[in-house]
Amino acid sequence: MSQLTLQPIERPRDDDAFVEFLSTHEFPFHVRPRPTAEDARARLAAGVVDGPGAFGCLVLADGEVVGIVTLEDLEDDAPLIDLRLAEDARGRGIGTAVLPVIVTEVFGRFPSVRKLEGQTREDNVAMRRAFRRAGWVKEAHYREGWPVAGGQPLASVAYAILRSDVQSGTTTPVPWDDEP
């Protein structure tokens, strides 16, 4: 396995790397599977990596950019991550391996964050496995919650990891059967 690191995106220095990555890869399980360079620049202008409550990093494997992770809602104590990997980085265990790196970075950099959340489409089996293997817990299954261009909405499945669980080395279960 490659040495995985995160490099915080610095603007404007890393703008071209961000734009190139997003516009040269396909992300079949995202709402916009083929972002253009214009889409990527619009995301930068909107503050996706450095706006209020936002933070972004390049994911590096042995120094080469293999992905991007962005966080939104950092003003809350439970921000949402968006992880995108290059096509040739998928299927190699990088998703599972980088999630703990992301957790360490976020919990270390943002002391007010108590929980990290991520969502994926129900048919993104690889990402769902990566979340589980990295210790994240399924917390929700939003039926028809993910829009699909030209198709019927699919379920959005939410996973999360708690700072307290990471610190204690335990996993707090979700009380699924708690209704009176």
PDB file of C-alpha atoms in Angstrom:
ATOM      1  CA  MET A   1       0.000   0.000   0.000  1.00  0.00           C
ATOM      2  CA  SER A   2       1.204   3.472  -0.839  1.00  0.00           C
ATOM      3  CA  GLN A   3       2.061   6.081   1.771  1.00  0.00           C
ATOM      4  CA  LEU A   4      -1.120   8.206   1.989  1.00  0.00           C
ATOM      5  CA  THR A   5      -1.020  11.806   3.101  1.00  0.00           C
ATOM      6  CA  LEU A   6      -3.269  14.837   2.945  1.00  0.00           C
ATOM      7  CA  GLN A   7      -2.055  18.184   1.657  1.00  0.00           C
ATOM      8  CA  PRO A   8      -4.317  21.093   2.585  1.00  0.00           C
ATOM      9  CA  ILE A   9      -5.372  22.948  -0.558  1.00  0.00           C
ATOM     10  CA  GLU A  10      -3.891  26.430  -0.615  1.00  0.00           C
ATOM     11  CA  ARG A  11      -5.494  28.971  -2.877  1.00  0.00           C
ATOM     12  CA  PRO A  12      -4.542  30.130  -5.413  1.00  0.00           C
ATOM     13  CA  ARG A  13      -1.437  27.892  -5.469  1.00  0.00           C
ATOM     14  CA  ASP A  14      -3.414  24.633  -5.783  1.00  0.00           C
ATOM     15  CA  ASP A  15      -6.314  25.892  -7.907  1.00  0.00           C
ATOM     16  CA  ASP A  16      -4.999  24.344 -11.115  1.00  0.00           C
ATOM     17  CA  ALA A  17      -4.402  20.958  -9.448  1.00  0.00           C
ATOM     18  CA  PHE A  18      -7.946  20.996  -8.037  1.00  0.00           C
ATOM     19  CA  VAL A  19      -9.482  21.953 -11.388  1.00  0.00           C
ATOM     20  CA  GLU A  20      -7.400  19.427 -13.314  1.00  0.00           C
ATOM     21  CA  PHE A  21      -8.267  16.603 -10.937  1.00  0.00           C
ATOM     22  CA  LEU A  22     -12.015  17.230 -10.923  1.00  0.00           C
ATOM     23  CA  SER A  23     -12.274  17.850 -14.661  1.00  0.00           C
ATOM     24  CA  THR A  24     -10.192  14.875 -15.826  1.00  0.00           C
ATOM     25  CA  HIS A  25     -11.869  12.138 -13.780  1.00  0.00           C
ATOM     26  CA  GLU A  26     -15.320  10.630 -13.767  1.00  0.00           C
ATOM     27  CA  PHE A  27     -17.181  10.208 -10.492  1.00  0.00           C
ATOM     28  CA  PRO A  28     -20.074   7.909 -11.372  1.00  0.00           C
ATOM     29  CA  PHE A  29     -21.658   7.956  -7.916  1.00  0.00           C
ATOM     30  CA  HIS A  30     -21.800  11.759  -7.541  1.00  0.00           C
ATOM     31  CA  VAL A  31     -24.627  14.042  -8.579  1.00  0.00           C
ATOM     32  CA  ARG A  32     -22.325  15.574 -11.234  1.00  0.00           C
ATOM     33  CA  PRO A  33     -20.336  12.580 -12.483  1.00  0.00           C
ATOM     34  CA  ARG A  34     -18.262  14.517 -15.053  1.00  0.00           C
ATOM     35  CA  PRO A  35     -17.437  17.984 -13.733  1.00  0.00           C
ATOM     36  CA  THR A  36     -15.987  20.375 -16.283  1.00  0.00           C
ATOM     37  CA  ALA A  37     -13.122  22.768 -15.626  1.00  0.00           C
ATOM     38  CA  GLU A  38     -15.746  25.513 -15.358  1.00  0.00           C
ATOM     39  CA  ASP A  39     -17.662  23.456 -12.760  1.00  0.00           C
ATOM     40  CA  ALA A  40     -14.461  22.988 -10.749  1.00  0.00           C
ATOM     41  CA  ARG A  41     -13.580  26.690 -10.903  1.00  0.00           C
ATOM     42  CA  ALA A  42     -17.133  27.554  -9.821  1.00  0.00           C
ATOM     43  CA  ARG A  43     -16.747  25.226  -6.823  1.00  0.00           C
ATOM     44  CA  LEU A  44     -13.502  26.989  -5.890  1.00  0.00           C
ATOM     45  CA  ALA A  45     -15.139  30.405  -6.265  1.00  0.00           C
ATOM     46  CA  ALA A  46     -18.010  29.220  -4.066  1.00  0.00           C
ATOM     47  CA  GLY A  47     -15.505  28.399  -1.308  1.00  0.00           C
ATOM     48  CA  VAL A  48     -15.684  24.592  -1.335  1.00  0.00           C
ATOM     49  CA  VAL A  49     -12.103  24.323  -0.026  1.00  0.00           C
ATOM     50  CA  ASP A  50     -11.583  27.561   1.858  1.00  0.00           C
ATOM     51  CA  GLY A  51     -14.920  29.256   2.429  1.00  0.00           C
ATOM     52  CA  PRO A  52     -16.651  29.634   5.768  1.00  0.00           C
ATOM     53  CA  GLY A  53     -17.077  26.202   7.264  1.00  0.00           C
ATOM     54  CA  ALA A  54     -15.117  24.497   4.461  1.00  0.00           C
ATOM     55  CA  PHE A  55     -11.747  22.793   4.175  1.00  0.00           C
ATOM     56  CA  GLY A  56     -10.136  20.792   1.394  1.00  0.00           C
ATOM     57  CA  CYS A  57      -7.108  18.574   0.889  1.00  0.00           C
ATOM     58  CA  LEU A  58      -5.413  16.789  -1.944  1.00  0.00           C
ATOM     59  CA  VAL A  59      -5.060  13.066  -1.229  1.00  0.00           C
ATOM     60  CA  LEU A  60      -1.517  11.982  -2.070  1.00  0.00           C
ATOM     61  CA  ALA A  61      -0.224   8.437  -2.552  1.00  0.00           C
ATOM     62  CA  ASP A  62       3.571   8.482  -2.510  1.00  0.00           C
ATOM     63  CA  GLY A  63       3.405  12.186  -3.402  1.00  0.00           C
ATOM     64  CA  GLU A  64       1.056  11.769  -6.381  1.00  0.00           C
ATOM     65  CA  VAL A  65      -2.459  13.265  -6.317  1.00  0.00           C
ATOM     66  CA  VAL A  66      -4.950  10.382  -6.253  1.00  0.00           C
ATOM     67  CA  GLY A  67      -7.930  12.163  -4.760  1.00  0.00           C
ATOM     68  CA  ILE A  68      -9.545  15.158  -3.175  1.00  0.00           C
ATOM     69  CA  VAL A  69     -11.408  15.389   0.109  1.00  0.00           C
ATOM     70  CA  THR A  70     -13.511  18.389   1.041  1.00  0.00           C
ATOM     71  CA  LEU A  71     -15.405  19.125   4.219  1.00  0.00           C
ATOM     72  CA  GLU A  72     -18.443  21.297   4.564  1.00  0.00           C
ATOM     73  CA  ASP A  73     -20.371  22.522   7.594  1.00  0.00           C
ATOM     74  CA  LEU A  74     -17.284  22.850   9.776  1.00  0.00           C
ATOM     75  CA  GLU A  75     -19.108  25.537  11.722  1.00  0.00           C
ATOM     76  CA  ASP A  76     -21.217  22.659  13.053  1.00  0.00           C
ATOM     77  CA  ASP A  77     -19.752  19.950  15.240  1.00  0.00           C
ATOM     78  CA  ALA A  78     -20.535  17.240  12.653  1.00  0.00           C
ATOM     79  CA  PRO A  79     -19.171  18.221   9.216  1.00  0.00           C
ATOM     80  CA  LEU A  80     -19.768  16.236   6.046  1.00  0.00           C
ATOM     81  CA  ILE A  81     -16.916  14.832   3.939  1.00  0.00           C
ATOM     82  CA  ASP A  82     -16.793  14.461   0.153  1.00  0.00           C
ATOM     83  CA  LEU A  83     -14.083  12.035  -0.962  1.00  0.00           C
ATOM     84  CA  ARG A  84     -13.280  11.590  -4.650  1.00  0.00           C
ATOM     85  CA  LEU A  85     -10.635   9.217  -5.937  1.00  0.00           C
ATOM     86  CA  ALA A  86      -9.089   9.001  -9.400  1.00  0.00           C
ATOM     87  CA  GLU A  87     -10.241   6.060 -11.495  1.00  0.00           C
ATOM     88  CA  ASP A  88      -6.864   4.318 -11.284  1.00  0.00           C
ATOM     89  CA  ALA A  89      -6.850   4.734  -7.480  1.00  0.00           C
ATOM     90  CA  ARG A  90     -10.132   2.882  -7.033  1.00  0.00           C
ATOM     91  CA  GLY A  91     -10.255  -0.780  -6.131  1.00  0.00           C
ATOM     92  CA  ARG A  92      -6.847  -0.650  -4.434  1.00  0.00           C
ATOM     93  CA  GLY A  93      -7.987  -0.110  -0.830  1.00  0.00           C
ATOM     94  CA  ILE A  94      -7.119   3.589  -0.872  1.00  0.00           C
ATOM     95  CA  GLY A  95     -10.615   4.642   0.240  1.00  0.00           C
ATOM     96  CA  THR A  96     -10.455   2.439   3.318  1.00  0.00           C
ATOM     97  CA  ALA A  97      -6.858   3.473   4.050  1.00  0.00           C
ATOM     98  CA  VAL A  98      -7.388   7.215   3.640  1.00  0.00           C
ATOM     99  CA  LEU A  99     -10.489   7.488   5.852  1.00  0.00           C
ATOM    100  CA  PRO A 100      -8.472   7.130   9.111  1.00  0.00           C
ATOM    101  CA  VAL A 101      -5.977   9.692   7.762  1.00  0.00           C
ATOM    102  CA  ILE A 102      -8.890  12.080   7.168  1.00  0.00           C
ATOM    103  CA  VAL A 103     -10.267  11.401  10.658  1.00  0.00           C
ATOM    104  CA  THR A 104      -6.884  12.105  12.275  1.00  0.00           C
ATOM    105  CA  GLU A 105      -6.440  15.315  10.251  1.00  0.00           C
ATOM    106  CA  VAL A 106      -9.917  16.658  10.959  1.00  0.00           C
ATOM    107  CA  PHE A 107     -10.072  15.749  14.648  1.00  0.00           C
ATOM    108  CA  GLY A 108      -6.542  17.155  15.115  1.00  0.00           C
ATOM    109  CA  ARG A 109      -7.131  20.363  13.164  1.00  0.00           C
ATOM    110  CA  PHE A 110     -10.680  21.114  14.358  1.00  0.00           C
ATOM    111  CA  PRO A 111     -11.097  20.466  18.104  1.00  0.00           C
ATOM    112  CA  SER A 112     -14.804  21.395  18.060  1.00  0.00           C
ATOM    113  CA  VAL A 113     -15.659  18.580  15.635  1.00  0.00           C
ATOM    114  CA  ARG A 114     -17.158  15.670  17.568  1.00  0.00           C
ATOM    115  CA  LYS A 115     -18.354  13.610  14.620  1.00  0.00           C
ATOM    116  CA  LEU A 116     -17.585  13.206  10.904  1.00  0.00           C
ATOM    117  CA  GLU A 117     -20.321  12.250   8.475  1.00  0.00           C
ATOM    118  CA  GLY A 118     -20.276  10.939   4.925  1.00  0.00           C
ATOM    119  CA  GLN A 119     -22.976   9.927   2.487  1.00  0.00           C
ATOM    120  CA  THR A 120     -22.943   7.816  -0.633  1.00  0.00           C
ATOM    121  CA  ARG A 121     -25.405   6.285  -3.035  1.00  0.00           C
ATOM    122  CA  GLU A 122     -26.853   2.902  -2.136  1.00  0.00           C
ATOM    123  CA  ASP A 123     -25.187   1.327  -5.190  1.00  0.00           C
ATOM    124  CA  ASN A 124     -21.693   2.594  -4.328  1.00  0.00           C
ATOM    125  CA  VAL A 125     -20.771  -0.706  -2.724  1.00  0.00           C
ATOM    126  CA  ALA A 126     -17.022   0.039  -2.656  1.00  0.00           C
ATOM    127  CA  MET A 127     -17.463   3.272  -0.663  1.00  0.00           C
ATOM    128  CA  ARG A 128     -19.939   1.653   1.692  1.00  0.00           C
ATOM    129  CA  ARG A 129     -17.417  -1.128   2.387  1.00  0.00           C
ATOM    130  CA  ALA A 130     -14.645   1.429   2.842  1.00  0.00           C
ATOM    131  CA  PHE A 131     -16.671   3.283   5.475  1.00  0.00           C
ATOM    132  CA  ARG A 132     -17.418   0.072   7.389  1.00  0.00           C
ATOM    133  CA  ARG A 133     -13.854  -1.251   7.166  1.00  0.00           C
ATOM    134  CA  ALA A 134     -12.531   2.080   8.459  1.00  0.00           C
ATOM    135  CA  GLY A 135     -14.795   1.918  11.527  1.00  0.00           C
ATOM    136  CA  TRP A 136     -17.561   4.244  10.377  1.00  0.00           C
ATOM    137  CA  VAL A 137     -21.109   3.281  11.376  1.00  0.00           C
ATOM    138  CA  LYS A 138     -24.186   3.353   9.154  1.00  0.00           C
ATOM    139  CA  GLU A 139     -26.580   5.870  10.682  1.00  0.00           C
ATOM    140  CA  ALA A 140     -29.215   6.452   7.998  1.00  0.00           C
ATOM    141  CA  HIS A 141     -30.711   5.145   4.788  1.00  0.00           C
ATOM    142  CA  TYR A 142     -32.543   7.985   3.043  1.00  0.00           C
ATOM    143  CA  ARG A 143     -34.891   6.332   0.548  1.00  0.00           C
ATOM    144  CA  GLU A 144     -34.872   8.097  -2.835  1.00  0.00           C
ATOM    145  CA  GLY A 145     -32.577  10.702  -1.279  1.00  0.00           C
ATOM    146  CA  TRP A 146     -29.909  10.898  -3.992  1.00  0.00           C
ATOM    147  CA  PRO A 147     -30.814  12.590  -7.290  1.00  0.00           C
ATOM    148  CA  VAL A 148     -29.656  10.765 -10.430  1.00  0.00           C
ATOM    149  CA  ALA A 149     -29.454  12.704 -13.695  1.00  0.00           C
ATOM    150  CA  GLY A 150     -31.901  11.172 -16.155  1.00  0.00           C
ATOM    151  CA  GLY A 151     -33.007   8.487 -13.722  1.00  0.00           C
ATOM    152  CA  GLN A 152     -34.981   7.722 -10.627  1.00  0.00           C
ATOM    153  CA  PRO A 153     -33.496   8.869  -7.317  1.00  0.00           C
ATOM    154  CA  LEU A 154     -31.578   6.260  -5.354  1.00  0.00           C
ATOM    155  CA  ALA A 155     -31.169   5.923  -1.621  1.00  0.00           C
ATOM    156  CA  SER A 156     -28.504   7.960   0.116  1.00  0.00           C
ATOM    157  CA  VAL A 157     -26.719   6.011   2.839  1.00  0.00           C
ATOM    158  CA  ALA A 158     -25.098   7.952   5.681  1.00  0.00           C
ATOM    159  CA  TYR A 159     -22.112   6.826   7.743  1.00  0.00           C
ATOM    160  CA  ALA A 160     -20.367   8.561  10.647  1.00  0.00           C
ATOM    161  CA  ILE A 161     -17.522   8.212  13.103  1.00  0.00           C
ATOM    162  CA  LEU A 162     -17.448   9.774  16.577  1.00  0.00           C
ATOM    163  CA  ARG A 163     -14.415  11.459  18.122  1.00  0.00           C
ATOM    164  CA  SER A 164     -15.265   9.749  21.421  1.00  0.00           C
ATOM    165  CA  ASP A 165     -15.236   6.320  19.722  1.00  0.00           C
ATOM    166  CA  VAL A 166     -11.875   7.023  18.085  1.00  0.00           C
ATOM    167  CA  GLN A 167     -10.420   8.157  21.405  1.00  0.00           C
ATOM    168  CA  SER A 168     -11.791   5.190  23.352  1.00  0.00           C
ATOM    169  CA  GLY A 169     -11.241   2.559  20.648  1.00  0.00           C
ATOM    170  CA  THR A 170     -14.894   1.512  20.843  1.00  0.00           C
ATOM    171  CA  THR A 171     -17.927   1.766  18.585  1.00  0.00           C
ATOM    172  CA  THR A 172     -21.158   3.226  19.871  1.00  0.00           C
ATOM    173  CA  PRO A 173     -24.007   1.223  18.358  1.00  0.00           C
ATOM    174  CA  VAL A 174     -27.007   2.854  16.686  1.00  0.00           C
ATOM    175  CA  PRO A 175     -30.212   2.101  18.626  1.00  0.00           C
ATOM    176  CA  TRP A 176     -32.289   0.928  15.631  1.00  0.00           C
ATOM    177  CA  ASP A 177     -35.057  -0.723  17.651  1.00  0.00           C
ATOM    178  CA  ASP A 178     -35.751   2.024  20.209  1.00  0.00           C
ATOM    179  CA  GLU A 179     -39.318   2.930  19.258  1.00  0.00           C
ATOM    180  CA  PRO A 180     -41.901   2.407  22.034  1.00  0.00           C
TER     181      PRO A 180
END
